[in-house]
Amino acid sequence: MASAAQPTEREVLKPPPTSVGVVGWVRANLFNGFFNSLLTLATIFLLYKTVPPLIRWAFIDSVWHTGGQGCRQATGACWAVVTENLRFIIFGFYPYDQQWRPLTAMLLLFLLLFISRDRRYWKKSLLYTWVIGLTAMGILMRGGILGLQPVESTQWGGLPLTLLLSIFGLTAAYPLGVLLALGRQSQMKGIKTLCVVYIELIRGVPLISLLFMSSIIFPLFLPEGVTINKILRAQVAIILFTAAYIAEVVRGGLQGMPRGQYEAAEALGLNYYLTMRLVILPQALKIVIPPTVSILISAFKDTSLVVIIALYDVLKTTQSVLSNPKWMGFSPEAYIFVAILYFLGCFSMSNYSRKLEKELSTEEY
Amino acid sequence: MGDQSAAKKPAVPAAPSDEVMIEIIDMHKWFGEFHVLQGINLTVKKKERIVICGPSGSGKSTLIRCINRLEEHQRGKIIVDGIELTNNIRNIEQIRAEVGMVFQHFNLFPHLTILENLTLGPIWVRKTPKRKAEEMAMYYLEKVHIAEQAKKYPGQLSGGQQQRVAIARSLCMEPKVMLFDEPTSALDPEMIKEVLDVMIELAQEGMTMIVVTHEMGFAKSVAHRVLFMDYGRIVEENTPEMFFENPRHERTKLFLSQILH
Ligand SMILES: Nc1ncnc2c1ncn2[C@@H]1O[C@H](COP(=O)(O)OP(=O)(O)OP(=O)(O)O)[C@@H](O)[C@H]1O
Ligand SMILES: [Mg+2]
């Protein structure tokens, strides 16, 4: 550090200062050149035209707690459509006096997700924690034991249903997708063909048709009297669908692995399973974090398609509120609320993936 | 191991024992239609050190990669430490654990630290307890003069350091034979020596080694025998002195004149 104090050493050069205060930053980034200056001015003008009215609508002139009548008189946003119907939007037809149960289940889920963020906790014990947590959530939702009043899954709805479909869907689809990708790379012809056919078939149809099949066509093949829970069927459709896409992304990662990595692992005497688990997959899966997260995010949003088989996910409960004459016409407010919910989910996923990528990076010092 | 007098001697090779380590009998290999190895016969004794050289494409890499089944031979026999290489997966894994291999491009695992690179094999293949595997890893890292880098990732080391780590990684499996496939040819000139020095130390400790290399100085000071390969055959084999001073075949002479200019 004390460069001047060292007589014979070469002078230690500091990197030149890059920022010269706010003015310097503004000049360097917003007004460097004629075209950029023009763009900056145009953008400022647009913001001036749109943002203040938006704020006025959303916050200043808005009403938060009133009946439908009060809303009609307000000039701003009618957030009352959300606040007055919040419990129905969130919990759907779950018995009103029992709604603390899905609420507790969701909080438990968030807690578990929060703990799982930290890679230091990625151990066997975390797995057990999840198993216990999921069991607890199942008991809370379903009831029937421990003095809890039983609630049929046909009454489940709203946000818990969306979370159930997406969290289970994604966590089950991911390992399945990895297995499919490995199968597609396999030397064994039978397994390989099976995986290729599966992946191509699933990718060839839209999720909607899979959902239809699972809810309408599939039951036709079941023997008389046997029924499989509707939520479960939708869940399976989502898992099968997402897994096919994940498989293709992971395959890309596997193909990107240099042959030397396989050879070095084999030369140590690691078998196929260990080579994959310890050497190949950790690297391949890391490379494909960004595209994988894209798939997970779109799968999360696609769970809203279950409305077409009459499951009451959070989008559907919102729609039903809006079909009530009292609240008709306030769809922007209601949908903005749902959009925020989805955004929070998607944003935290992509945020987390960036954090993970950074942590797993071994390039920097 | 840490024999002082051995370190001072200019790497005079200890005599190989009479026990056979590797036996290759009339071994052939094809890549599709292409006949890469055309009848290889080779016996390697315990503690013997063999250098293989020859022009590019002559099949040197393929030959040593057959010894630990990274390539599959199609005719003839390969017997390593009494076990014949067949399609039996157990045999293959057993042989691979006994045969160390060092690659031209190091092939370290970039997602693991140096220490984890070294302990991976012992822990998962040899079932060594983690603590013990780490001690062993540190011992071999000392040996290749790089212990202070244990916590770093491969991407943070120079080529020469990476190759020394790769050697240590193989040594951690306590192999009976070490195969080297042009271990210095991807390195900058100033790093070649540090790797060769490690290999010479290994030789002094009596490791059985098969080395594909064009480093003739190394061959002279370390090898018991030098093999010259061309077009998938072992064309000539001799002691280093005879091989360099008195090559018998025209092709060998031509090759040597190109290498030594
Ligand atoms: N996997 C493969 N498939 C097809 N041909 C191959 C394969 N690997 C090597 N070959 C061919 O086999 C021949 C011998 O290759 P090999 O790598 O053994 O040569 P080498 O003596 O090690 O050469 P070099 O000094 O360039 O490393 C070459 O002609 C090469 O093109
Ligand atoms: Mg080669």
XYZ file of C-alpha atoms and ligand atoms in Angstrom:
658
model
C 0.000 0.000 0.000
C 2.686 2.483 1.040
C 4.031 2.803 -2.442
C 5.950 5.982 -1.843
C 7.706 4.510 1.173
C 9.259 1.693 -0.821
C 12.335 3.167 -2.394
C 13.326 0.620 -5.008
C 10.035 -1.053 -5.864
C 8.200 -0.033 -8.951
C 5.531 2.519 -8.268
C 2.224 0.886 -7.447
C -0.302 2.195 -9.929
C -3.856 2.555 -8.726
C -6.621 2.131 -11.273
C -7.764 5.548 -12.505
C -10.866 6.925 -10.785
C -13.948 5.910 -12.726
C -16.678 8.096 -11.277
C -16.676 11.837 -10.782
C -19.837 12.289 -8.798
C -23.445 12.482 -9.928
C -22.845 14.990 -12.661
C -20.112 12.885 -14.172
C -22.288 9.801 -14.064
C -25.222 11.569 -15.674
C -23.037 12.940 -18.391
C -21.326 9.633 -19.066
C -24.470 7.551 -19.103
C -27.363 9.738 -20.151
C -25.955 12.527 -22.293
C -23.021 11.012 -24.109
C -23.761 12.115 -27.602
C -26.653 13.707 -29.441
C -28.817 10.645 -29.965
C -28.563 9.470 -26.380
C -29.419 12.936 -25.089
C -32.496 12.954 -27.287
C -33.544 9.548 -26.017
C -33.037 10.641 -22.425
C -35.181 13.730 -22.900
C -37.917 11.752 -24.637
C -37.928 9.201 -21.843
C -38.145 11.879 -19.184
C -41.083 13.436 -20.995
C -42.892 10.101 -21.266
C -42.343 9.380 -17.592
C -43.657 12.822 -16.712
C -46.802 12.159 -18.743
C -47.530 8.699 -17.324
C -46.170 8.305 -13.828
C -47.946 11.125 -11.932
C -51.418 10.172 -13.224
C -50.700 6.564 -12.391
C -49.703 7.450 -8.862
C -52.773 9.651 -8.540
C -54.989 6.779 -9.723
C -53.374 4.103 -7.632
C -52.709 5.904 -4.388
C -54.212 9.377 -4.044
C -57.695 9.045 -5.509
C -58.057 5.380 -4.663
C -60.429 3.791 -2.175
C -59.323 0.872 -0.059
C -62.253 -0.105 2.130
C -65.771 0.309 0.898
C -68.598 -1.586 -0.704
C -69.210 -1.725 -4.439
C -71.273 1.455 -4.182
C -68.463 3.529 -2.727
C -66.205 2.268 -5.446
C -68.419 3.504 -8.203
C -68.136 7.036 -6.839
C -64.370 7.018 -6.526
C -62.286 8.538 -9.316
C -59.184 6.475 -8.599
C -58.498 2.818 -8.196
C -60.911 0.693 -6.251
C -58.636 -1.505 -4.224
C -61.625 -2.481 -2.160
C -62.321 -5.183 -4.723
C -59.191 -6.843 -3.408
C -59.336 -5.961 0.256
C -63.014 -6.805 0.674
C -62.630 -10.132 -1.102
C -59.117 -10.965 -0.025
C -60.004 -14.102 1.840
C -61.964 -15.524 -1.045
C -59.281 -14.652 -3.581
C -56.599 -16.246 -1.440
C -58.429 -19.266 -0.074
C -61.299 -19.921 -2.465
C -64.027 -22.190 -1.138
C -62.026 -23.429 1.810
C -64.410 -23.298 4.838
C -64.318 -19.751 6.132
C -63.686 -20.559 9.792
C -60.935 -23.020 8.882
C -58.900 -20.717 6.691
C -56.203 -20.357 9.325
C -55.126 -23.836 8.269
C -54.112 -23.084 4.666
C -52.633 -19.840 5.967
C -50.439 -21.722 8.428
C -49.525 -24.216 5.719
C -48.427 -21.416 3.409
C -46.389 -19.724 6.110
C -44.745 -23.053 6.833
C -43.946 -23.401 3.152
C -42.411 -19.948 2.957
C -40.365 -20.709 6.026
C -39.056 -23.901 4.460
C -38.271 -22.145 1.186
C -36.484 -19.441 3.093
C -34.349 -21.927 5.002
C -33.544 -23.788 1.792
C -32.124 -20.651 0.220
C -28.906 -21.132 2.095
C -26.652 -23.721 0.555
C -25.026 -24.434 3.910
C -28.216 -26.196 4.960
C -28.321 -28.465 1.919
C -27.880 -31.673 3.844
C -29.834 -34.810 4.569
C -31.448 -33.081 7.529
C -32.996 -30.486 5.233
C -34.612 -33.274 3.255
C -36.127 -34.688 6.424
C -37.264 -31.212 7.417
C -39.064 -30.928 4.092
C -40.698 -34.314 4.468
C -41.942 -33.391 7.923
C -43.018 -29.949 6.750
C -44.907 -31.287 3.747
C -46.641 -33.873 5.893
C -47.669 -31.155 8.313
C -48.987 -29.049 5.442
C -50.911 -31.998 4.080
C -52.500 -32.642 7.454
C -53.359 -28.970 7.857
C -55.004 -28.794 4.446
C -56.780 -32.096 4.600
C -57.691 -32.417 8.251
C -59.551 -35.496 9.430
C -57.063 -36.257 12.176
C -55.847 -34.506 15.283
C -59.326 -33.127 15.753
C -59.141 -31.130 12.550
C -62.332 -31.008 10.559
C -61.820 -32.834 7.239
C -61.788 -30.627 4.147
C -62.196 -32.293 0.789
C -59.623 -31.345 -1.821
C -62.474 -30.197 -4.059
C -62.776 -27.259 -1.694
C -59.146 -26.299 -1.954
C -58.455 -23.271 -4.014
C -56.819 -19.915 -4.383
C -53.210 -19.266 -3.575
C -52.567 -22.505 -1.667
C -53.675 -24.441 -4.724
C -51.448 -22.401 -7.028
C -48.494 -22.907 -4.709
C -49.246 -26.594 -4.312
C -49.402 -27.142 -8.049
C -46.297 -25.143 -8.797
C -43.981 -26.081 -5.931
C -44.744 -29.777 -6.180
C -44.820 -29.566 -9.934
C -41.417 -27.944 -10.182
C -39.660 -29.995 -7.523
C -40.898 -33.231 -9.032
C -40.349 -32.177 -12.643
C -36.737 -31.187 -12.114
C -35.297 -34.571 -11.069
C -37.543 -36.309 -13.573
C -36.225 -34.020 -16.295
C -32.627 -34.762 -15.292
C -33.314 -38.497 -15.434
C -34.895 -38.121 -18.864
C -31.888 -36.170 -20.090
C -29.543 -38.878 -18.812
C -31.753 -41.495 -20.417
C -31.602 -39.712 -23.714
C -27.799 -39.786 -23.538
C -27.761 -43.422 -22.512
C -25.877 -46.099 -24.432
C -28.792 -48.463 -23.938
C -30.939 -48.240 -27.037
C -34.222 -49.140 -25.357
C -33.985 -46.499 -22.653
C -32.776 -43.930 -25.122
C -35.651 -44.495 -27.530
C -38.170 -44.398 -24.715
C -36.862 -41.062 -23.490
C -36.707 -39.541 -26.960
C -40.264 -40.600 -27.734
C -41.532 -39.301 -24.424
C -39.795 -35.947 -24.722
C -40.827 -35.349 -28.302
C -44.431 -36.423 -27.704
C -44.868 -34.165 -24.708
C -43.177 -31.228 -26.339
C -45.423 -31.695 -29.330
C -48.627 -30.888 -27.457
C -49.680 -27.794 -25.515
C -50.126 -28.009 -21.768
C -53.829 -27.284 -22.152
C -54.399 -30.455 -24.094
C -52.476 -32.458 -21.501
C -54.665 -30.974 -18.788
C -57.770 -31.841 -20.775
C -56.563 -35.337 -21.316
C -55.787 -35.837 -17.661
C -59.119 -34.479 -16.505
C -61.509 -35.697 -19.176
C -60.048 -38.474 -21.281
C -57.957 -40.266 -18.703
C -60.900 -40.991 -16.325
C -62.696 -42.738 -19.196
C -60.064 -45.461 -19.080
C -60.335 -45.991 -15.361
C -62.497 -48.887 -14.196
C -65.933 -48.102 -12.824
C -65.878 -46.575 -9.365
C -62.201 -45.692 -9.358
C -61.571 -41.989 -9.276
C -58.338 -40.171 -9.003
C -58.304 -36.808 -7.366
C -58.630 -33.998 -9.882
C -55.859 -31.902 -8.382
C -53.540 -34.878 -8.489
C -54.301 -35.433 -12.165
C -53.585 -31.812 -13.010
C -50.458 -32.040 -10.933
C -49.229 -35.070 -12.852
C -49.924 -33.353 -16.160
C -47.896 -30.323 -15.083
C -45.016 -32.497 -13.888
C -44.886 -34.571 -17.067
C -45.044 -31.467 -19.208
C -42.376 -29.470 -17.400
C -40.040 -32.449 -17.107
C -39.821 -32.812 -20.879
C -38.646 -29.232 -21.239
C -36.191 -29.478 -18.401
C -34.814 -32.651 -19.960
C -33.928 -30.841 -23.154
C -32.225 -28.001 -21.326
C -30.226 -30.394 -19.177
C -29.258 -32.384 -22.246
C -27.762 -29.226 -23.655
C -25.682 -28.887 -20.509
C -24.559 -32.491 -20.691
C -23.474 -32.113 -24.288
C -21.461 -29.080 -23.335
C -19.321 -31.120 -20.959
C -15.843 -31.849 -22.308
C -15.045 -35.523 -22.786
C -11.983 -35.141 -20.592
C -14.217 -34.776 -17.545
C -15.821 -38.155 -18.127
C -12.431 -39.693 -18.797
C -10.788 -38.246 -15.725
C -13.635 -39.504 -13.553
C -13.558 -42.938 -15.120
C -9.792 -43.126 -14.858
C -10.174 -42.691 -11.107
C -12.413 -45.736 -11.045
C -15.718 -43.910 -10.501
C -18.669 -45.825 -11.890
C -21.353 -44.312 -14.115
C -23.586 -43.262 -11.257
C -20.794 -41.586 -9.290
C -19.321 -39.965 -12.382
C -22.652 -38.385 -13.137
C -23.468 -37.420 -9.588
C -20.102 -36.046 -8.515
C -18.499 -34.759 -11.680
C -20.812 -34.291 -14.625
C -24.176 -33.195 -13.252
C -22.870 -30.588 -10.796
C -21.168 -28.849 -13.685
C -23.796 -29.419 -16.352
C -26.683 -28.335 -14.142
C -24.787 -25.235 -13.135
C -24.275 -24.225 -16.747
C -27.969 -24.518 -17.458
C -29.258 -22.624 -14.431
C -30.466 -19.643 -16.500
C -32.521 -21.602 -19.053
C -33.770 -23.951 -16.350
C -35.058 -21.039 -14.323
C -36.816 -19.684 -17.409
C -38.631 -22.974 -17.718
C -39.490 -23.080 -14.048
C -40.821 -19.544 -14.205
C -43.004 -20.217 -17.194
C -44.197 -23.453 -15.615
C -45.139 -21.491 -12.523
C -47.224 -19.137 -14.606
C -48.672 -21.992 -16.645
C -50.255 -23.469 -13.542
C -52.930 -20.821 -14.057
C -54.145 -22.880 -17.015
C -55.807 -25.268 -14.591
C -58.795 -22.904 -14.653
C -59.907 -24.643 -17.805
C -60.508 -27.858 -15.903
C -62.400 -25.928 -13.263
C -59.807 -25.886 -10.550
C -60.052 -22.710 -8.488
C -56.522 -21.412 -8.471
C -55.854 -17.837 -7.508
C -56.666 -16.506 -10.971
C -59.985 -18.314 -11.045
C -61.049 -17.111 -7.603
C -60.301 -13.561 -8.748
C -62.417 -14.069 -11.839
C -65.322 -15.287 -9.754
C -65.155 -12.214 -7.573
C -65.341 -10.086 -10.689
C -68.358 -11.961 -11.972
C -70.271 -10.840 -8.904
C -72.419 -7.890 -10.127
C -71.369 -5.874 -7.107
C -67.742 -5.907 -8.185
C -68.146 -6.016 -11.928
C -65.944 -3.583 -13.799
C -63.058 -3.508 -11.372
C -60.965 -6.064 -13.149
C -57.844 -3.863 -13.577
C -57.424 -3.576 -9.828
C -58.084 -7.259 -9.197
C -55.793 -8.433 -11.958
C -53.042 -6.059 -10.901
C -53.184 -7.704 -7.510
C -52.894 -11.192 -9.011
C -50.119 -10.001 -11.295
C -48.215 -8.753 -8.261
C -48.565 -12.155 -6.627
C -47.209 -13.907 -9.705
C -44.497 -11.334 -10.098
C -43.304 -11.872 -6.543
C -43.047 -15.595 -7.204
C -41.223 -15.241 -10.517
C -38.990 -12.443 -9.365
C -37.804 -14.305 -6.308
C -37.052 -17.336 -8.457
C -34.908 -15.438 -10.917
C -33.303 -13.467 -8.123
C -32.420 -16.632 -6.314
C -31.017 -18.237 -9.423
C -28.680 -15.308 -9.904
C -27.506 -15.600 -6.318
C -26.966 -19.318 -6.778
C -25.014 -18.835 -9.980
C -22.768 -16.371 -8.261
C -22.170 -18.642 -5.300
C -21.380 -21.620 -7.485
C -18.963 -19.698 -9.626
C -15.417 -20.922 -9.105
C -13.748 -18.585 -11.537
C -13.046 -15.517 -9.447
C -10.575 -15.218 -6.620
C 10.546 -42.235 0.227
C 12.343 -39.064 1.278
C 15.692 -40.692 0.472
C 18.296 -37.939 0.393
C 20.881 -39.802 -1.630
C 18.327 -40.643 -4.290
C 17.471 -36.989 -4.680
C 21.094 -36.128 -5.330
C 21.723 -38.832 -7.855
C 20.940 -37.782 -11.402
C 17.876 -40.015 -11.466
C 19.531 -43.298 -12.150
C 16.767 -45.775 -12.755
C 16.428 -48.544 -10.223
C 16.239 -51.916 -11.866
C 12.741 -53.201 -12.529
C 11.661 -56.329 -10.704
C 10.894 -59.612 -12.418
C 7.200 -59.563 -11.657
C 4.957 -58.670 -14.538
C 2.713 -55.646 -14.100
C 1.106 -55.299 -17.511
C 1.002 -57.786 -20.309
C -0.354 -56.948 -23.726
C -0.565 -59.770 -26.230
C -1.255 -59.246 -29.926
C -3.695 -56.426 -29.256
C -5.633 -54.830 -32.100
C -7.987 -51.930 -32.210
C -10.052 -50.338 -34.925
C -11.845 -46.998 -35.036
C -14.571 -47.936 -37.470
C -12.643 -49.131 -40.488
C -9.424 -47.567 -39.370
C -6.909 -50.041 -37.930
C -5.275 -47.889 -35.221
C -3.375 -50.553 -33.296
C -2.078 -53.415 -35.362
C -0.855 -56.125 -33.045
C 0.745 -54.652 -29.961
C 2.901 -56.918 -27.804
C 4.279 -55.391 -24.656
C 5.274 -56.600 -21.233
C 5.853 -54.103 -18.455
C 7.555 -55.270 -15.284
C 6.879 -53.873 -11.854
C 8.891 -50.698 -11.240
C 9.703 -50.479 -14.915
C 9.529 -47.124 -16.661
C 8.703 -46.975 -20.319
C 8.672 -43.988 -22.616
C 6.636 -44.177 -25.798
C 7.289 -41.799 -28.634
C 6.353 -41.602 -32.257
C 4.753 -39.329 -34.829
C 1.330 -37.800 -34.359
C -1.489 -40.204 -35.098
C 0.650 -43.291 -34.619
C -1.607 -44.579 -31.845
C 0.369 -43.784 -28.695
C -2.550 -42.286 -26.843
C -4.854 -45.025 -27.977
C -2.438 -47.660 -26.705
C -2.189 -46.326 -23.185
C -5.883 -45.519 -23.091
C -6.563 -49.166 -23.812
C -4.674 -50.101 -20.667
C -7.323 -48.550 -18.434
C -10.165 -49.172 -20.825
C -10.834 -45.605 -21.808
C -10.703 -47.244 -25.229
C -11.846 -50.776 -25.838
C -9.556 -53.150 -27.717
C -11.083 -55.615 -30.113
C -8.564 -58.410 -30.375
C -5.799 -59.841 -28.221
C -5.350 -59.622 -24.486
C -4.513 -56.972 -21.954
C -3.689 -58.207 -18.477
C -3.117 -55.652 -15.740
C -1.778 -56.896 -12.430
C -3.129 -60.348 -13.119
C -6.616 -59.209 -14.113
C -7.622 -59.498 -17.744
C -9.530 -56.586 -19.230
C -12.854 -57.854 -20.475
C -16.314 -56.406 -20.575
C -16.720 -57.238 -16.922
C -17.497 -53.856 -15.367
C -16.192 -54.894 -11.950
C -12.826 -55.803 -13.443
C -12.673 -52.551 -15.331
C -13.408 -50.454 -12.264
C -10.926 -52.438 -10.220
C -8.202 -51.952 -12.815
C -8.973 -48.261 -13.182
C -8.531 -47.778 -9.459
C -5.072 -49.387 -9.675
C -3.978 -47.501 -12.773
C -3.438 -43.780 -12.496
C -3.698 -41.586 -15.554
C -2.445 -38.088 -16.270
C -3.833 -36.326 -19.312
C -2.412 -33.778 -21.663
C -5.082 -31.265 -20.683
C -5.057 -32.067 -16.943
C -8.814 -32.647 -16.781
C -9.153 -31.450 -13.224
C -12.703 -31.063 -11.970
C -13.273 -27.319 -12.145
C -16.206 -27.255 -9.729
C -14.197 -28.778 -6.886
C -11.340 -27.323 -4.871
C -7.890 -28.800 -5.284
C -8.347 -30.735 -2.057
C -11.730 -32.069 -3.181
C -10.259 -33.071 -6.524
C -7.740 -35.184 -4.673
C -10.085 -36.761 -2.151
C -12.865 -37.630 -4.604
C -11.379 -40.942 -5.700
C -10.213 -42.154 -2.271
C -13.525 -41.305 -0.607
C -15.890 -42.696 -3.227
C -13.903 -45.512 -4.793
C -11.617 -46.625 -1.975
C -14.134 -45.720 0.758
C -11.417 -43.978 2.755
C -12.783 -41.904 5.649
C -12.837 -38.214 4.748
C -10.340 -37.167 7.412
C -7.836 -39.763 6.297
C -8.347 -38.962 2.623
C -7.612 -35.317 3.341
C -4.440 -36.149 5.197
C -3.337 -38.259 2.286
C -4.238 -35.512 -0.164
C -2.155 -33.000 1.774
C 0.745 -35.465 1.808
C 0.708 -35.787 -1.963
C 0.200 -32.070 -2.462
C 3.382 -31.529 -0.434
C 5.046 -34.012 -2.683
C 4.192 -32.064 -5.805
C 5.127 -28.846 -3.984
C 1.761 -27.205 -4.079
C 0.209 -27.748 -0.642
C -0.510 -24.059 -0.160
C -3.054 -24.127 -3.007
C -5.298 -26.774 -1.456
C -8.283 -24.488 -0.972
C -8.213 -22.947 -4.420
C -10.100 -23.998 -7.526
C -8.315 -25.404 -10.575
C -9.201 -22.336 -12.642
C -7.053 -20.252 -10.340
C -3.837 -22.208 -10.939
C -1.290 -22.061 -13.720
C -0.990 -24.908 -16.195
C 2.069 -26.370 -14.537
C 0.405 -26.244 -11.134
C -2.727 -27.865 -12.520
C -0.746 -30.693 -14.018
C 1.039 -31.307 -10.735
C -2.338 -31.384 -9.004
C -3.491 -33.896 -11.599
C -0.495 -36.079 -10.805
C -1.231 -35.817 -7.094
C -4.867 -36.701 -7.765
C -3.789 -39.926 -9.397
C -1.292 -40.678 -6.651
C -3.991 -40.358 -4.000
C -5.478 -43.577 -5.337
C -2.104 -45.206 -4.570
C -1.956 -46.723 -8.018
C 0.341 -49.535 -9.039
C 0.980 -48.040 -12.475
C 0.909 -44.485 -13.722
C 0.082 -43.648 -17.334
C 1.074 -40.264 -18.694
C -0.252 -39.007 -22.023
C 1.963 -36.132 -23.140
C 1.777 -34.510 -19.712
C 3.871 -31.501 -20.661
C 2.861 -30.763 -24.217
C 0.084 -28.353 -23.286
C 2.389 -26.357 -21.025
C 4.390 -23.204 -21.527
C 8.125 -23.928 -21.674
C 8.880 -22.486 -18.255
C 6.377 -24.822 -16.624
C 7.561 -28.021 -18.241
C 10.446 -28.468 -15.863
C 8.369 -28.282 -12.692
C 6.184 -31.101 -13.957
C 9.075 -33.222 -15.188
C 10.808 -32.791 -11.825
C 7.775 -34.205 -10.073
C 7.744 -37.129 -12.484
C 11.422 -37.783 -11.919
C 10.885 -37.839 -8.165
C 8.098 -40.311 -8.732
C 10.434 -42.458 -10.787
C 13.023 -42.450 -8.033
C 10.472 -43.871 -5.663
C 10.018 -46.863 -7.891
C 6.661 -46.145 -9.516
C 5.817 -48.211 -12.577
C 5.329 -45.656 -15.334
C 4.331 -45.588 -18.972
C 4.921 -42.153 -20.393
C 3.999 -40.877 -23.823
C 6.272 -37.910 -24.332
C 8.643 -36.221 -26.695
C 10.800 -34.924 -23.857
C 13.942 -36.797 -24.766
C 15.906 -35.519 -21.772
C 13.317 -37.085 -19.533
C 13.478 -40.342 -21.484
C 17.246 -40.483 -21.158
C 17.370 -39.917 -17.449
C 14.386 -41.956 -16.361
C 13.333 -44.621 -18.825
C 14.406 -48.237 -18.803
C 13.094 -48.677 -22.299
C 11.998 -46.375 -25.083
C 9.391 -47.577 -27.578
C 8.923 -46.031 -30.957
C 5.482 -46.351 -32.536
C 4.447 -45.765 -36.098
C 1.251 -46.652 -37.926
C -0.155 -48.552 -34.979
C 2.856 -50.779 -34.422
C 5.777 -50.776 -32.036
C 8.528 -50.363 -34.569
C 11.534 -50.227 -32.328
C 12.292 -50.667 -28.674
C 15.545 -50.239 -26.849
C 17.340 -48.786 -23.867
C 17.466 -44.997 -24.058
C 21.232 -45.005 -24.782
C 20.931 -47.398 -27.687
C 17.722 -45.851 -28.889
C 19.102 -42.349 -29.230
C 22.637 -43.157 -30.296
C 21.999 -46.087 -32.476
C 18.477 -46.183 -33.911
C 18.031 -49.128 -36.223
C 15.025 -48.203 -38.337
C 14.929 -45.482 -40.941
C 11.659 -44.157 -39.579
C 13.108 -43.882 -36.108
C 16.119 -42.000 -37.441
C 13.901 -39.626 -39.369
C 11.704 -39.056 -36.351
C 14.644 -38.438 -34.058
C 16.242 -36.029 -36.468
C 12.980 -34.054 -36.586
C 12.616 -33.982 -32.829
C 16.204 -33.199 -31.932
C 16.700 -31.060 -35.018
N -12.284 -41.638 -30.958
C -11.695 -41.748 -32.150
N -12.428 -42.040 -33.238
C -11.871 -42.162 -34.452
N -10.563 -42.039 -34.698
C -9.754 -41.763 -33.663
C -10.277 -41.594 -32.344
N -9.257 -41.318 -31.506
C -8.152 -41.307 -32.266
N -8.434 -41.579 -33.558
C -7.470 -41.686 -34.646
O -6.570 -42.714 -34.311
C -5.267 -42.348 -34.674
C -4.344 -42.497 -33.510
O -4.711 -41.566 -32.539
P -3.853 -41.332 -31.223
O -4.523 -40.254 -30.459
O -3.650 -42.620 -30.535
O -2.491 -40.808 -31.803
P -1.224 -40.287 -31.035
O -0.101 -41.170 -31.409
O -1.525 -40.149 -29.591
O -1.028 -38.878 -31.690
P -0.669 -37.479 -31.016
O 0.814 -37.423 -30.900
O -1.185 -36.483 -31.997
O -1.360 -37.418 -29.700
C -5.325 -40.941 -35.220
O -5.265 -41.020 -36.624
C -6.659 -40.420 -34.790
O -7.206 -39.590 -35.764
Mg -1.909 -38.511 -28.267
